[in-house]
Amino acid sequence: MDFSELKAALADVVAIPVTPFAEDGTIDTATHRVLMRRLLDGGVRIVTPNGNTGEFYALTPDERRLVTGLTVEEAAGRATVLVGVGHDVPTAVADAEHAAGAGAAMVMVHQPVHPYIAQEGWVDYHRAIAEAVPELGVVPYIRNPRLPGERLAELADACPNVIGVKYAVPDAARFGAFARDAGLERFVWVAGLAELYAPSYFATGATGFTSGLVNVAPAVSLDMLEALRAGDYAAAMKVWERIRRFEELRAEEQSANNVTVIKEALAALGLCRRDVRAPSRVLPEARRAEVAGQIAEWSL
């Protein structure tokens, strides 16, 4: 199977949509559709439902499938859908198979959360998922700095549908080495730590980056992508400077407010409720004005 079109789609701003909740705590499907259309109208070309910014680990299996279906319906013909899957192998396989049946093009496999991960076990885990959906592109989400690039190459030797990587170890030098050990030209490399890390990761081989900020300001993220594609790092860093404080707020306390700040910004714009699920928390009222002030500077 030729995965070239999917690889091209992955080399972009990979949007991680939020999952909006209604007052009763259920998924607000109407608002989800509105937010998706806003992303698409803003120029976003690839979306990842059930990503971390979508509170993947706080959603039930039925909710994950609902989010997948809503996203595929809205994205039809306008954007590529890359569905997040994870947890135990049977659950991840079931979600991947559902994604395939719903019309998604790819799955992104969340970093396994088990505390005891062998390198061989990492390959086995991803291989079981990839082999279950050979028609879909598969994108491992790597946050483990001890995993060598050779293991990714081993996985792809067995599963040719493993076509890209979301790399989220905060070390550009390690990323550059990992990509070359795995095969720089063999995979699409996506900087998995969003806009603040995108320039340094592009300099060492990435051609796409993930974004939660894109929920709030699609044009800002796309401006950075265009600058990086052109090799204009000065222009990319101007965008970086604009969004630096906003992203630092998200990263505080080991990213405790990663989703919270995005939803607070959307609430300030009147687009969705600020509600998040445990173990995340609503942003303290004393910090809300700072978020509103940050996005006011972006002329949304």
Short mmCIF file of C-alpha atoms in Angstrom, two decimals:
data_model
loop_
_atom_site.label_atom_id
_atom_site.label_comp_id
_atom_site.label_asym_id
_atom_site.label_seq_id
_atom_site.Cartn_x
_atom_site.Cartn_y
_atom_site.Cartn_z
CA MET A 1 0.00 0.00 0.00
CA ASP A 2 1.24 3.49 -0.87
CA PHE A 3 1.20 5.73 2.20
CA SER A 4 2.83 8.73 0.47
CA GLU A 5 -0.31 10.89 0.66
CA LEU A 6 -0.67 10.22 4.38
CA LYS A 7 2.98 11.04 4.97
CA ALA A 8 2.53 14.35 3.16
CA ALA A 9 -0.55 15.11 5.27
CA LEU A 10 1.38 14.45 8.48
CA ALA A 11 4.07 17.02 7.69
CA ASP A 12 1.94 19.91 8.90
CA VAL A 13 0.44 21.53 12.00
CA VAL A 14 -1.14 18.50 13.65
CA ALA A 15 -4.04 19.98 15.61
CA ILE A 16 -5.05 18.30 18.89
CA PRO A 17 -8.66 19.44 19.45
CA VAL A 18 -10.10 19.89 22.93
CA THR A 19 -13.08 17.86 24.07
CA PRO A 20 -15.73 20.36 25.28
CA PHE A 21 -17.99 19.36 28.16
CA ALA A 22 -21.55 20.45 28.84
CA GLU A 23 -22.76 21.71 32.22
CA ASP A 24 -23.79 18.17 33.20
CA GLY A 25 -20.28 16.85 32.46
CA THR A 26 -21.11 15.01 29.24
CA ILE A 27 -19.44 15.75 25.92
CA ASP A 28 -20.98 18.83 24.33
CA THR A 29 -21.41 17.50 20.81
CA ALA A 30 -22.79 20.74 19.34
CA THR A 31 -19.84 22.74 20.65
CA HIS A 32 -17.43 20.05 19.48
CA ARG A 33 -18.74 20.51 15.94
CA VAL A 34 -18.46 24.29 16.18
CA LEU A 35 -14.84 24.08 17.40
CA MET A 36 -13.96 21.60 14.67
CA ARG A 37 -15.43 23.86 11.99
CA ARG A 38 -13.46 26.78 13.40
CA LEU A 39 -10.24 24.78 13.05
CA LEU A 40 -11.08 23.73 9.51
CA ASP A 41 -12.14 27.23 8.49
CA GLY A 42 -8.88 28.48 9.98
CA GLY A 43 -6.86 26.34 7.56
CA VAL A 44 -6.08 23.28 9.69
CA ARG A 45 -5.48 20.21 7.49
CA ILE A 46 -4.91 17.38 9.98
CA VAL A 47 -6.56 16.75 13.36
CA THR A 48 -6.01 14.28 16.19
CA PRO A 49 -9.15 13.47 18.16
CA ASN A 50 -8.43 11.70 21.46
CA GLY A 51 -5.06 13.33 21.94
CA ASN A 52 -3.78 14.55 25.29
CA THR A 53 -5.21 18.04 24.75
CA GLY A 54 -8.51 16.24 24.13
CA GLU A 55 -8.22 14.65 27.62
CA PHE A 56 -7.80 11.16 26.17
CA TYR A 57 -7.14 9.47 29.49
CA ALA A 58 -10.27 11.00 31.08
CA LEU A 59 -12.66 9.74 28.39
CA THR A 60 -14.63 6.49 28.50
CA PRO A 61 -14.44 4.06 25.56
CA ASP A 62 -17.86 5.20 24.32
CA GLU A 63 -16.80 8.84 24.59
CA ARG A 64 -13.62 8.23 22.63
CA ARG A 65 -15.64 6.65 19.86
CA LEU A 66 -18.13 9.52 19.94
CA VAL A 67 -15.29 12.03 19.57
CA THR A 68 -13.81 10.02 16.70
CA GLY A 69 -17.14 9.92 14.88
CA LEU A 70 -17.84 13.62 15.35
CA THR A 71 -14.38 14.53 14.10
CA VAL A 72 -14.52 12.32 11.01
CA GLU A 73 -17.95 13.71 10.11
CA GLU A 74 -16.81 17.33 10.33
CA ALA A 75 -13.41 16.77 8.73
CA ALA A 76 -14.76 14.85 5.74
CA GLY A 77 -13.05 16.11 2.61
CA ARG A 78 -11.36 18.97 4.48
CA ALA A 79 -8.76 17.42 6.78
CA THR A 80 -6.99 14.15 7.50
CA VAL A 81 -8.02 12.44 10.74
CA LEU A 82 -5.34 10.86 12.96
CA VAL A 83 -7.08 9.17 15.92
CA GLY A 84 -5.37 8.76 19.28
CA VAL A 85 -5.45 5.21 20.71
CA GLY A 86 -3.85 3.62 23.73
CA HIS A 87 -4.30 1.82 27.09
CA ASP A 88 -4.05 -2.01 27.05
CA VAL A 89 -3.51 -3.78 23.74
CA PRO A 90 -7.10 -5.05 23.27
CA THR A 91 -8.48 -1.57 23.99
CA ALA A 92 -6.02 0.13 21.66
CA VAL A 93 -6.74 -2.39 18.91
CA ALA A 94 -10.51 -1.99 19.34
CA ASP A 95 -10.22 1.81 19.13
CA ALA A 96 -7.96 1.55 16.09
CA GLU A 97 -10.40 -0.76 14.35
CA HIS A 98 -13.24 1.61 15.20
CA ALA A 99 -11.23 4.49 13.74
CA ALA A 100 -10.74 2.53 10.53
CA GLY A 101 -14.44 1.76 10.31
CA ALA A 102 -15.36 5.38 10.99
CA GLY A 103 -13.25 6.59 8.08
CA ALA A 104 -10.08 7.85 9.79
CA ALA A 105 -6.82 7.66 7.85
CA MET A 106 -4.29 7.13 10.64
CA VAL A 107 -3.91 6.34 14.32
CA MET A 108 -1.51 7.88 16.80
CA VAL A 109 -0.48 5.43 19.52
CA HIS A 110 -0.11 7.12 22.89
CA GLN A 111 3.05 6.50 24.86
CA PRO A 112 2.36 3.41 27.01
CA VAL A 113 1.85 4.43 30.65
CA HIS A 114 2.83 1.12 32.23
CA PRO A 115 5.79 1.71 34.58
CA TYR A 116 7.67 -1.37 33.36
CA ILE A 117 8.34 -1.04 29.64
CA ALA A 118 10.92 -3.24 27.95
CA GLN A 119 12.24 -2.11 24.59
CA GLU A 120 11.12 -5.40 23.06
CA GLY A 121 7.74 -4.95 24.75
CA TRP A 122 7.42 -1.48 23.22
CA VAL A 123 7.87 -3.03 19.77
CA ASP A 124 5.38 -5.82 20.55
CA TYR A 125 2.77 -3.34 21.80
CA HIS A 126 2.91 -1.16 18.71
CA ARG A 127 3.18 -4.12 16.37
CA ALA A 128 -0.07 -5.62 17.71
CA ILE A 129 -1.89 -2.36 17.01
CA ALA A 130 -0.32 -1.70 13.61
CA GLU A 131 -0.98 -5.24 12.39
CA ALA A 132 -4.65 -4.95 13.36
CA VAL A 133 -5.17 -2.00 10.99
CA PRO A 134 -2.77 -2.51 8.05
CA GLU A 135 -4.78 -0.07 5.94
CA LEU A 136 -4.18 2.82 8.34
CA GLY A 137 -1.04 4.87 8.81
CA VAL A 138 0.38 4.41 12.32
CA VAL A 139 2.22 7.09 14.27
CA PRO A 140 3.89 6.13 17.58
CA TYR A 141 3.96 8.87 20.22
CA ILE A 142 7.41 8.67 21.80
CA ARG A 143 8.14 10.24 25.17
CA ASN A 144 10.70 7.71 26.35
CA PRO A 145 14.25 9.14 26.09
CA ARG A 146 15.79 5.68 26.55
CA LEU A 147 14.17 4.13 23.49
CA PRO A 148 16.76 3.81 20.69
CA GLY A 149 15.97 4.61 17.08
CA GLU A 150 16.81 1.09 16.04
CA ARG A 151 13.66 -0.17 17.81
CA LEU A 152 11.48 2.07 15.68
CA ALA A 153 13.21 0.75 12.56
CA GLU A 154 12.58 -2.80 13.79
CA LEU A 155 8.88 -2.00 14.23
CA ALA A 156 8.60 -0.50 10.74
CA ASP A 157 10.39 -3.48 9.21
CA ALA A 158 7.53 -5.63 10.50
CA CYS A 159 4.78 -3.05 9.91
CA PRO A 160 5.20 -0.85 6.82
CA ASN A 161 2.15 1.20 7.87
CA VAL A 162 4.27 2.77 10.64
CA ILE A 163 4.97 5.93 8.68
CA GLY A 164 5.59 8.74 11.14
CA VAL A 165 6.56 9.59 14.69
CA LYS A 166 5.31 12.12 17.20
CA TYR A 167 8.53 12.69 19.14
CA ALA A 168 8.07 14.41 22.51
CA VAL A 169 11.33 14.07 24.38
CA PRO A 170 12.42 17.64 25.29
CA ASP A 171 15.90 17.32 23.84
CA ALA A 172 16.54 18.41 20.24
CA ALA A 173 19.95 16.76 20.10
CA ARG A 174 18.51 13.44 21.24
CA PHE A 175 15.73 13.80 18.69
CA GLY A 176 18.22 14.43 15.89
CA ALA A 177 20.18 11.32 16.81
CA PHE A 178 17.07 9.18 17.25
CA ALA A 179 15.69 10.21 13.86
CA ARG A 180 18.92 9.38 12.10
CA ASP A 181 19.31 6.06 13.89
CA ALA A 182 15.75 5.09 12.92
CA GLY A 183 15.94 6.50 9.39
CA LEU A 184 15.52 10.21 8.83
CA GLU A 185 13.94 9.85 5.38
CA ARG A 186 11.97 6.74 6.26
CA PHE A 187 9.46 8.46 8.56
CA VAL A 188 7.67 11.77 8.89
CA TRP A 189 8.99 13.41 12.05
CA VAL A 190 6.48 15.46 14.03
CA ALA A 191 7.71 17.66 16.87
CA GLY A 192 5.42 16.49 19.65
CA LEU A 193 6.08 19.32 22.07
CA ALA A 194 4.26 21.99 20.05
CA GLU A 195 5.32 25.47 19.01
CA LEU A 196 7.97 26.18 21.65
CA TYR A 197 10.05 23.22 20.48
CA ALA A 198 9.14 23.30 16.79
CA PRO A 199 12.03 25.53 15.57
CA SER A 200 14.74 23.44 17.22
CA TYR A 201 13.17 20.17 16.07
CA PHE A 202 12.72 21.42 12.50
CA ALA A 203 16.40 22.35 12.50
CA THR A 204 17.24 18.70 13.22
CA GLY A 205 14.76 16.95 10.92
CA ALA A 206 11.09 17.48 11.85
CA THR A 207 8.64 18.55 9.14
CA GLY A 208 5.52 18.91 11.28
CA PHE A 209 4.53 19.80 14.82
CA THR A 210 1.58 19.14 17.09
CA SER A 211 -0.42 22.00 18.55
CA GLY A 212 -3.00 22.64 21.23
CA LEU A 213 -2.68 26.39 20.82
CA VAL A 214 -4.15 26.01 17.32
CA ASN A 215 -7.56 25.52 19.00
CA VAL A 216 -7.34 29.17 20.05
CA ALA A 217 -5.41 30.79 17.21
CA PRO A 218 -5.08 28.68 14.05
CA ALA A 219 -3.42 31.49 12.10
CA VAL A 220 -0.63 31.83 14.66
CA SER A 221 0.35 28.16 14.43
CA LEU A 222 0.10 28.15 10.65
CA ASP A 223 2.29 31.27 10.47
CA MET A 224 5.00 29.40 12.35
CA LEU A 225 4.69 26.40 10.03
CA GLU A 226 5.06 28.53 6.92
CA ALA A 227 8.13 30.23 8.33
CA LEU A 228 9.72 26.91 9.22
CA ARG A 229 8.93 25.42 5.83
CA ALA A 230 10.66 28.39 4.24
CA GLY A 231 13.68 28.00 6.51
CA ASP A 232 13.01 31.48 7.90
CA TYR A 233 13.90 30.85 11.51
CA ALA A 234 13.90 34.56 12.35
CA ALA A 235 10.23 34.77 11.35
CA ALA A 236 9.44 31.54 13.20
CA MET A 237 11.03 32.93 16.35
CA LYS A 238 8.93 36.07 16.11
CA VAL A 239 5.88 33.81 16.36
CA TRP A 240 7.63 31.93 19.16
CA GLU A 241 8.06 35.16 21.09
CA ARG A 242 4.37 36.01 20.68
CA ILE A 243 3.17 32.73 22.14
CA ARG A 244 5.98 32.01 24.58
CA ARG A 245 4.22 33.11 27.79
CA PHE A 246 0.99 31.37 26.85
CA GLU A 247 2.85 28.08 26.31
CA GLU A 248 4.86 28.59 29.50
CA LEU A 249 1.59 28.86 31.42
CA ARG A 250 0.56 25.51 29.96
CA ALA A 251 3.88 23.95 30.94
CA GLU A 252 3.85 25.06 34.58
CA GLU A 253 3.89 22.39 37.29
CA GLN A 254 4.90 19.64 34.86
CA SER A 255 2.18 20.69 32.39
CA ALA A 256 -0.61 20.49 34.98
CA ASN A 257 -2.41 23.28 33.12
CA ASN A 258 -1.73 22.07 29.59
CA VAL A 259 -5.41 21.56 28.73
CA THR A 260 -6.73 24.01 31.30
CA VAL A 261 -5.10 27.06 29.72
CA ILE A 262 -6.42 26.15 26.27
CA LYS A 263 -9.97 25.78 27.58
CA GLU A 264 -9.65 28.98 29.59
CA ALA A 265 -8.66 30.83 26.43
CA LEU A 266 -11.61 29.33 24.54
CA ALA A 267 -13.92 30.28 27.41
CA ALA A 268 -12.59 33.85 27.27
CA LEU A 269 -13.52 33.88 23.58
CA GLY A 270 -17.00 32.57 24.39
CA LEU A 271 -16.41 29.34 22.48
CA CYS A 272 -16.75 26.64 25.15
CA ARG A 273 -16.93 26.06 28.89
CA ARG A 274 -13.67 25.99 30.83
CA ASP A 275 -14.54 22.64 32.43
CA VAL A 276 -11.90 19.91 32.46
CA ARG A 277 -11.90 16.46 34.05
CA ALA A 278 -9.71 15.17 36.85
CA PRO A 279 -6.79 14.82 37.09
CA SER A 280 -6.73 18.21 35.31
CA ARG A 281 -8.23 21.24 37.09
CA VAL A 282 -9.96 24.45 36.18
CA LEU A 283 -7.55 27.39 36.14
CA PRO A 284 -7.67 29.39 39.40
CA GLU A 285 -9.58 32.62 38.98
CA ALA A 286 -6.50 34.69 39.81
CA ARG A 287 -4.75 33.35 36.69
CA ARG A 288 -7.61 33.76 34.22
CA ALA A 289 -6.96 37.40 33.46
CA GLU A 290 -3.42 36.61 32.36
CA VAL A 291 -4.68 34.08 29.82
CA ALA A 292 -7.24 36.56 28.50
CA GLY A 293 -4.51 39.18 28.23
CA GLN A 294 -2.25 36.85 26.28
CA ILE A 295 -4.81 36.01 23.62
CA ALA A 296 -5.92 39.66 23.35
CA GLU A 297 -2.47 40.41 21.94
CA TRP A 298 -3.07 37.99 19.03
CA SER A 299 -5.89 40.04 17.47
CA LEU A 300 -8.28 37.08 17.25
#
